[in-house]
Structures are given as structure tokens and as C-alpha cells.
Short mmCIF file of C-alpha atoms in Angstrom, two decimals:
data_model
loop_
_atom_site.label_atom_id
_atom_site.label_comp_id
_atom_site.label_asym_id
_atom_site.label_seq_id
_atom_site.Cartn_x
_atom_site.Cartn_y
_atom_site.Cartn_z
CA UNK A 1 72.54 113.69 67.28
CA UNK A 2 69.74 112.32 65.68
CA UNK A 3 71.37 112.26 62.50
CA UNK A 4 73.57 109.67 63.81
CA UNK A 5 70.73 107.38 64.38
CA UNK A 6 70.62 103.86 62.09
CA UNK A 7 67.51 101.80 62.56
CA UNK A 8 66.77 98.43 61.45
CA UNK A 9 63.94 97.82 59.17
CA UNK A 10 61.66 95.82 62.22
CA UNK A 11 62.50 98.56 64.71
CA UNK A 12 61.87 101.36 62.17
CA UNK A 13 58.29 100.08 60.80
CA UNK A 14 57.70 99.88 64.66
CA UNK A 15 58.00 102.95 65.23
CA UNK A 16 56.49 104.45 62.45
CA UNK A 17 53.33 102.19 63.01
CA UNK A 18 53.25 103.40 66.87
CA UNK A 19 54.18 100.21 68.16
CA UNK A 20 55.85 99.19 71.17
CA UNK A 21 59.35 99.28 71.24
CA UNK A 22 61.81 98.13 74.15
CA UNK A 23 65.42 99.17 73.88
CA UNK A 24 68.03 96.83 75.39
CA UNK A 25 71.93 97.93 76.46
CA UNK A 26 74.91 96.04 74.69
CA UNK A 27 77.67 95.63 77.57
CA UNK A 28 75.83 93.03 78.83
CA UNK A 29 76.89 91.23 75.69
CA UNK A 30 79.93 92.49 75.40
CA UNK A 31 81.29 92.58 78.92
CA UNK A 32 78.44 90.82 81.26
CA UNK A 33 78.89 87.07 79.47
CA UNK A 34 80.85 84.76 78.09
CA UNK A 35 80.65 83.56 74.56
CA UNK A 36 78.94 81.88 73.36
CA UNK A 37 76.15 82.51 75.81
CA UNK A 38 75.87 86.28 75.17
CA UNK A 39 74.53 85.81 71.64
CA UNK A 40 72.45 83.24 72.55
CA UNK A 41 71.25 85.17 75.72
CA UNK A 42 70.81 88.65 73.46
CA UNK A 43 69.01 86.59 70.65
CA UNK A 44 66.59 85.00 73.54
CA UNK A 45 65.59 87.67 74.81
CA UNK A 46 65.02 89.74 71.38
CA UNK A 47 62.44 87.14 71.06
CA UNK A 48 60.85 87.02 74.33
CA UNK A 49 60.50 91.12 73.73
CA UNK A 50 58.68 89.71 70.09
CA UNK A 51 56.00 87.28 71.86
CA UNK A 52 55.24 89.51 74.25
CA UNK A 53 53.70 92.38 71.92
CA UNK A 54 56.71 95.01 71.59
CA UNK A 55 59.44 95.02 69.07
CA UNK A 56 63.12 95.04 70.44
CA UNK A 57 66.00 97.81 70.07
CA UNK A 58 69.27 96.22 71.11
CA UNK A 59 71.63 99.41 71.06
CA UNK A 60 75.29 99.46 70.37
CA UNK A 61 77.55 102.33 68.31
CA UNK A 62 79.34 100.80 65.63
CA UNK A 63 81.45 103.04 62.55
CA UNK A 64 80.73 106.45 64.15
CA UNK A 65 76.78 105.41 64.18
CA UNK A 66 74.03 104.72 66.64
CA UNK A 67 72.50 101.37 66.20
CA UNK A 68 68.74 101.52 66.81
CA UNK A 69 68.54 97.44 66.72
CA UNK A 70 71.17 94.96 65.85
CA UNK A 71 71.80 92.32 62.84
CA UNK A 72 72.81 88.95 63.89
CA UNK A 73 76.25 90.20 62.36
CA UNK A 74 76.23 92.68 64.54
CA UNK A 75 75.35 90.77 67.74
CA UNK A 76 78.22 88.10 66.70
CA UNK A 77 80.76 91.00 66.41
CA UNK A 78 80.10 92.67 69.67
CA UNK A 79 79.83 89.57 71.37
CA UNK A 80 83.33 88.34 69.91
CA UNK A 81 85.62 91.33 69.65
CA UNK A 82 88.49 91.84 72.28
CA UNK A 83 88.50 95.78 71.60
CA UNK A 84 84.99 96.48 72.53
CA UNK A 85 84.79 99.95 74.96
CA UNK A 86 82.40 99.78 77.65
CA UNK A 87 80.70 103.07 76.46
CA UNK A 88 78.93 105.40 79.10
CA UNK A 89 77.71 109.05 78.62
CA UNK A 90 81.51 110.24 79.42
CA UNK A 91 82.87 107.88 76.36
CA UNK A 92 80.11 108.41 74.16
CA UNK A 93 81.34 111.22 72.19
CA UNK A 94 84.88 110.05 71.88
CA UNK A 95 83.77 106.24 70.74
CA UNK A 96 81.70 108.15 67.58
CA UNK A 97 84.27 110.71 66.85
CA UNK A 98 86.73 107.83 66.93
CA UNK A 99 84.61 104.92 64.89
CA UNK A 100 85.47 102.43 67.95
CA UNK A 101 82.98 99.62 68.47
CA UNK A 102 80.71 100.66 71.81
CA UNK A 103 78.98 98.70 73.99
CA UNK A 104 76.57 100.83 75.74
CA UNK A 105 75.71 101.22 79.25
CA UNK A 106 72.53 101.83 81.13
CA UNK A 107 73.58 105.47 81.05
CA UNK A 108 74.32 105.79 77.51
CA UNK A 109 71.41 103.35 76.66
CA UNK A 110 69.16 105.88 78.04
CA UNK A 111 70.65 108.67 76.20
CA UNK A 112 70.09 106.88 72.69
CA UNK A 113 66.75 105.60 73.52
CA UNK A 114 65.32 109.38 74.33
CA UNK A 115 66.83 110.67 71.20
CA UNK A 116 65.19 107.43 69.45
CA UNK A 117 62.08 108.36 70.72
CA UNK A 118 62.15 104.97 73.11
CA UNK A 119 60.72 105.42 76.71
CA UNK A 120 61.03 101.79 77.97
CA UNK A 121 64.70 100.35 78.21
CA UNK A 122 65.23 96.30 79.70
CA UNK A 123 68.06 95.64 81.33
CA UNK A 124 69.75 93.48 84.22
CA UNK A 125 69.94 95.56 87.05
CA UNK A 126 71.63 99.07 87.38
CA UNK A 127 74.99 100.57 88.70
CA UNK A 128 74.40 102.43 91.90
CA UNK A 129 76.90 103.44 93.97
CA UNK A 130 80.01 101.30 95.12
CA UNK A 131 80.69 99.62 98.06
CA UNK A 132 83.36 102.01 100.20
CA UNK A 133 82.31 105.00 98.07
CA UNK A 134 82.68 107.12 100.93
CA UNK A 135 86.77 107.60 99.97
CA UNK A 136 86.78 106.31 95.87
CA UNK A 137 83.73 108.41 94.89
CA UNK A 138 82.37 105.57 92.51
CA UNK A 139 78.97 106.00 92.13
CA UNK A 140 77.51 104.73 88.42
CA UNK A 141 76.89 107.34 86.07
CA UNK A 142 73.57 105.29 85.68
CA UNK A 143 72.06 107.43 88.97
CA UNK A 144 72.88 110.21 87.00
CA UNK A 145 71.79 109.45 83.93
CA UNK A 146 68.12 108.37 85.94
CA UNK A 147 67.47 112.09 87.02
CA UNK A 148 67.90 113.82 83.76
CA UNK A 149 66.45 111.21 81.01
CA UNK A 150 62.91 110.09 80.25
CA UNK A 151 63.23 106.46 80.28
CA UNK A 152 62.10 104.12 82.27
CA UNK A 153 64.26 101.23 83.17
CA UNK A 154 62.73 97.84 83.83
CA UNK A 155 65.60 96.02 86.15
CA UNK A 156 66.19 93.26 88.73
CA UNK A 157 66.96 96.09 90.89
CA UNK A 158 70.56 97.20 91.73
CA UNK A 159 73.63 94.73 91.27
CA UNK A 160 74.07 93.49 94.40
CA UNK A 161 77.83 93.78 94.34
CA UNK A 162 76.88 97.65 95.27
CA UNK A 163 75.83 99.60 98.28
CA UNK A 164 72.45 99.54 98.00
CA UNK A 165 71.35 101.44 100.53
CA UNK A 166 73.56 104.36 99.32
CA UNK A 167 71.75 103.91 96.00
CA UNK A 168 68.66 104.15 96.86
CA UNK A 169 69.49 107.51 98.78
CA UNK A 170 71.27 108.66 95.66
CA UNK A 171 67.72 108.04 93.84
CA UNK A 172 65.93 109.44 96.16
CA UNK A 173 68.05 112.68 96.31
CA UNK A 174 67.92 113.35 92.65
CA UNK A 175 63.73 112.60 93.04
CA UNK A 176 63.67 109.30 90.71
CA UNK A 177 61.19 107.24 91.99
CA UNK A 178 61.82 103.67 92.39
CA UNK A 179 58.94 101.28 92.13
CA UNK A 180 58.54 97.86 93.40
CA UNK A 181 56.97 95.49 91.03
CA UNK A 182 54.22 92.92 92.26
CA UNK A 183 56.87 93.44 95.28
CA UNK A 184 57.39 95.99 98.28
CA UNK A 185 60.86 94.75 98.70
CA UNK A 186 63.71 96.48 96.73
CA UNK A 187 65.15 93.19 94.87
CA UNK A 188 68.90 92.22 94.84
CA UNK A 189 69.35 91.37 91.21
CA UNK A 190 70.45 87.89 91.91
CA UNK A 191 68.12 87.60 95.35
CA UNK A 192 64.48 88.34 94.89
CA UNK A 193 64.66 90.60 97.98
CA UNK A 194 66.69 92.74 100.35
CA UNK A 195 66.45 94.54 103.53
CA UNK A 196 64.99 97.60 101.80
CA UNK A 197 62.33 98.45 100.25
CA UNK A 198 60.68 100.33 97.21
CA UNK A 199 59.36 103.51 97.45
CA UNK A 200 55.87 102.24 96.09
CA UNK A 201 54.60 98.95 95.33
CA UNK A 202 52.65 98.76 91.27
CA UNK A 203 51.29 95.01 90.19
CA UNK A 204 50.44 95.82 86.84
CA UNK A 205 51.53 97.18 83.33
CA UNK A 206 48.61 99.32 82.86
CA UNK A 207 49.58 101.47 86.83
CA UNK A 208 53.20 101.34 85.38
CA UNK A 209 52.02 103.20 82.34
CA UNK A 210 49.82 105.35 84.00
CA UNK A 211 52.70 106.55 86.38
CA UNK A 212 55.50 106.93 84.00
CA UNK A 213 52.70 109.19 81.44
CA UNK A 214 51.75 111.48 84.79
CA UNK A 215 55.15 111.68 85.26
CA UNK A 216 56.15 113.20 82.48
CA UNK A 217 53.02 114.77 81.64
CA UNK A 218 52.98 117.12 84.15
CA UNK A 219 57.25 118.31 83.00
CA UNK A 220 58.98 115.85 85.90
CA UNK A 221 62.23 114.88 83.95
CA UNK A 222 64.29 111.88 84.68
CA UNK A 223 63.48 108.01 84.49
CA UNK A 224 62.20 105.43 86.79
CA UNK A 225 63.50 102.64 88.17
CA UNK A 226 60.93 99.70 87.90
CA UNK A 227 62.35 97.11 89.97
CA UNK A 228 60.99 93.53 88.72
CA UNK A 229 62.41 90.89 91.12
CA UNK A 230 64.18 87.61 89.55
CA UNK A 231 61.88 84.63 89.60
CA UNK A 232 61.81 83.17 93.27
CA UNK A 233 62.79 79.69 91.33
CA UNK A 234 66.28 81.21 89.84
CA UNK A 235 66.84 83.22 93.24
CA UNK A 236 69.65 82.88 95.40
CA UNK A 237 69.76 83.18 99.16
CA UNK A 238 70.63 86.75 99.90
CA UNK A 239 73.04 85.88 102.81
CA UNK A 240 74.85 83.51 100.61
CA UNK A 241 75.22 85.58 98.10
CA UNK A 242 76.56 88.58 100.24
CA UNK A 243 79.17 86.58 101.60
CA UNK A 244 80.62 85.58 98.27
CA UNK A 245 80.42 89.07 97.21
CA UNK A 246 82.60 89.90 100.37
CA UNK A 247 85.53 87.82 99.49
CA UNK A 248 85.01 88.79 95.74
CA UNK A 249 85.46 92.04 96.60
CA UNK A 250 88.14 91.68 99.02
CA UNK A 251 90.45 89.27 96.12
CA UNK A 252 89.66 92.86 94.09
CA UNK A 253 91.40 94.43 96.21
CA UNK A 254 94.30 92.69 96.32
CA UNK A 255 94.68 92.18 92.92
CA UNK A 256 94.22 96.55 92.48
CA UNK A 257 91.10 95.87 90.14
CA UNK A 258 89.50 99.53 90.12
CA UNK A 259 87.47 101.68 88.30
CA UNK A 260 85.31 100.11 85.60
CA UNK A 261 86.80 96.97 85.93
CA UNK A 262 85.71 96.29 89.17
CA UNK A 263 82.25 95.08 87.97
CA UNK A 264 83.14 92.94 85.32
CA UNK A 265 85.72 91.16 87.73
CA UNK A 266 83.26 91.12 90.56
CA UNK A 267 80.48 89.18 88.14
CA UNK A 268 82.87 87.22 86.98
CA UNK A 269 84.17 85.69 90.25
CA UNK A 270 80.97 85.33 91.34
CA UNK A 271 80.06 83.22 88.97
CA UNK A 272 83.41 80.90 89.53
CA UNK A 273 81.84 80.72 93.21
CA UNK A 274 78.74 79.89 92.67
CA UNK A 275 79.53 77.23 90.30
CA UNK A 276 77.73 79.49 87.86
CA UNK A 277 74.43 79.42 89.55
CA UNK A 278 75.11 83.08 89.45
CA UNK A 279 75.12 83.15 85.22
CA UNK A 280 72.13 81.25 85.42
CA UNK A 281 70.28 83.70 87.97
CA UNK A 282 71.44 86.30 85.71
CA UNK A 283 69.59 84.98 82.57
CA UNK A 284 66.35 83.94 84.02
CA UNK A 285 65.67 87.60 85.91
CA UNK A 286 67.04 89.41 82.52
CA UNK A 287 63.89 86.87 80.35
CA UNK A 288 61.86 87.62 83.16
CA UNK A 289 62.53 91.89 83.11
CA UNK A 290 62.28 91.26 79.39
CA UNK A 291 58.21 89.95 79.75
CA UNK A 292 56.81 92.93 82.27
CA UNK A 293 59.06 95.22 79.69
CA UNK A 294 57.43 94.70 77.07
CA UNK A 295 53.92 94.48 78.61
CA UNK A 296 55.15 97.52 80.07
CA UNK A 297 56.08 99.21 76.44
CA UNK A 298 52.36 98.26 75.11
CA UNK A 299 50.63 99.36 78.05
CA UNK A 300 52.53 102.97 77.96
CA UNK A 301 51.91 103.27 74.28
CA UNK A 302 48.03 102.12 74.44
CA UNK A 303 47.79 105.68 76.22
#
């Protein structure tokens, strides 16, 4: 697939150069916030990436190509068009063979950093496995994706519309470790904390590093989960949020909002109820994964 690859000039003299790189998913432009927030959210955070020593990778798949980085034509078009597909490793094929404009995933994010040669991605927080997945079998092809491909993911944790505590079995089963960081609690994407915890606690980018080269080193494939908590000043109260997520969840159902969709919905209403507090939780923790990800990148590729 490699062939398929189209880098931008910053992102390729990075990498030729050796320098740190961060990749960064598209859907959260395309399908996680309004306009015209997105762009200015995705152009933010580009820069954060910048002052903070690594060069950013926003990925997307656009004419049958993989986008290794993103003009500002490009951000504007994903962040405007009404017939962007929400592209995960299942669509992935289908969206190149077809030309369609892709937004990509955490799953397929992962898939075209590896083949870019990109080993630390920044995103919100993960897909994990749904609430009531015990009869719909909707589980995130992210968990997948995090046992088979070498990239570390620097994340808020899991979105806390999910069932986390399923997740974190689902990690544990397919032996991706997920690490707490500065924190021993497992956060909540829009709460700092929740009632579980990380398998290991790491306060530094250097440990990080150190890990995710042993790691690999000695032939363990699959990611990691770094779990960076949102800033305690953007987080909301865990219980509150839970209860809105409850009767977002339950208006889902009675509107027959499945599949897919069921995210995007759920984000979106909880935003309407919280007054979008929740839209502003959401941009502080992805700045703040954005810092430790790229201290993260030039730690790893110091090594």
C-alpha cells in the first residue's frame, strides 16, 4: 500500500530528517464537530504538535490516496462536505478503490501511520466496546486494531459513552497494555477519572518511550493505549456526566440510532445537555493529549 502514500512537504522533510512525527485521525473533523470549530480545532492542534518539538500528520484518504498530512484545502473540505465516510479498517479498501473522501478512524489511523512509518498517533479517546454489547456485539474495531498494529495511541482514555469496564477486559485479553499517565486512574475522556484503573502508572515521556521501544523490541506486536487524563480544570463530574449519557442513550434508542451512528448522535446530544460544556471538555483534553504526544514522539525517537 505504500504506493498509495502522499506526504506533504513538512511531514516528508520530517521524516527524512528523523524527526518526530505525530499522526492525528480525521473523523474527528469530519464527524466529532461542528463547523466551523473542527478546522479551527484541527488547525490548533497542528500547531500545538509544532511548539512542542514534533511535526504533525493529520490523515485522511482523498482521490484513491492516503494523505500523510493535510493542506488547509484539505482540512476545509473534510470539515465541510456532507458525503464524507467515516472510514475504518472494514471501509478502507472500498473508500480507495472507490475515490470517496475518508475520514479515518482510530483503527484505520493506525493502519496508515504503521505503513507511514509513524509510531505515535493523538487522538480523543478510543472506541471500546458498547454499552449492552452483550446482545448487539458492538465492540470498536479500534480494540482490534490495538492488538495487531505498532502504534501507540495517546488518548483521554475511552469515550465514556462506552462500557468501560468491558473495554478494558477486551485490552487486556488481546495483551495491549494500557498505561496511566501521571495518573493510576483509567480517565473518562470527558472526566479526569473513573472507577478503574490503568494497568501501570508512567509520569514521563522518556518511561513512555522506553516502554513502547522494549515493547516492540523484543517482537510484542500491537499498540498501547497511553491514557492522558483531560485537564482537571476542563473536567466534568463523572456522575453528572453518566447520567446524561443514560438518557442520551436511552432517546437513541427510541429514535433506532444504531450502528456507527450511535456515537456521533450520542456526542452530539451530549453536548445539547451540557450546554456544550461537553465540546469544550472535548477540545481542551484533545490540546492537552496533543502536548504529552508530541513530547512523547521526541522522546521515542531520541532512542
Amino acid at each position: 500500500m505504500k504506493h498509495l502514500l502522499d506526504y506533504t512537504t513538512e511531514v516528508q522533510q520530517a521524516l527524512e530528517a528523523g524527526q518526530p512525527i505525530v499522526a492525528l485521525e480525521s473523523t474527528i473533523i469530519s464527524h466529532g464537530m461542528p463547523y466551523p470549530e473542527n478546522v479551527k480545532m484541527a488547525k490548533e492542534v497542528e500547531q500545538v504538535i509544532r511548539e512542542n518539538g514534533a511535526v504533525p500528520a493529520t490523515i485522511a484518504l482523498l482521490d484513491g490516496r492516503i494523505k500523510i498530512g493535510l493542506t488547509d484545502e484539505d482540512l476545509e473540505l473534510l470539515a465541510t462536505s456532507k458525503t464524507v465516510r467515516k472510514t475504518s479498517r472494514r471501509d478502507l479498501a472500498y473508500v480507495l478503490a472507490s475515490k470517496e473522501l475518508g475520514a479515518t478512524t482510530v483503527a484505520t489511523t493506525m493502519i496508515c501511520a504503521e505503513l507511514a512509518g509513524i509510531s505515535v498517533f493523538v487522538t480523543g479517546g478510543i472506541g471500546g466496546v458498547h454499552r449492552g454489547a452483550e446482545s448487539t456485539m458492538d465492540i470498536s474495531a479500534d480494540l482490534e486494531e490495538l492488538s495487531q498494529t505498532n502504534v501507540a495511541v495517546i488518548c483521554a482514555g475511552a469515550k465514556s459513552i462506552l462500557d468501560i469496564g468491558l473495554t478494558l477486559e477486551y485490552l487486556e485479553t488481546k495483551g495491549v497494555p494500557v498505561v496511566g499517565y501521571g495518573t493510576d486512574a483509567f480517565p473518562a475522556f470527558y472526566s479526569a477519572t473513573s472507577q478503574f484503573q490503568s494497568n501501570f502508572r508512567l509520569d514521563t515521556p522518556q518511561q513512555v518511550a522506553e516502554m513502547l521501544h522494549m515493547k516492540w523490541g523484543i517482537g510484542l506486536k500491537g499498540g498501547a493505549v497511553i491514557a492522558n487524563p483531560i485537564p482537571e480544570e476542563s473536567s466534568l463530574e463523572e456522575s453528572e456526566i453518566t447520567a446524561l449519557i443514560e438518557e442520551a442513550l436511552m432517546q437513541a434508542e427510541q429514535q433506532g440510532v444504531k450502528g456507527k451512528d450511535v456515537t456521533p448522535f450520542l456526542l452530539g446530544k451530549v453536548k445539547e445537555l451540557t450546554d456544550g460544556k461537553s465540546l469544550e471538555a472535548n477540545i481542551a483534553l484533545v490540546m492537552n493529549n496533543a502536548r504529552v504526544g508530541a513530547q512523547i514522539a521526541q522522546a521515542f525517537s531520541a532512542k
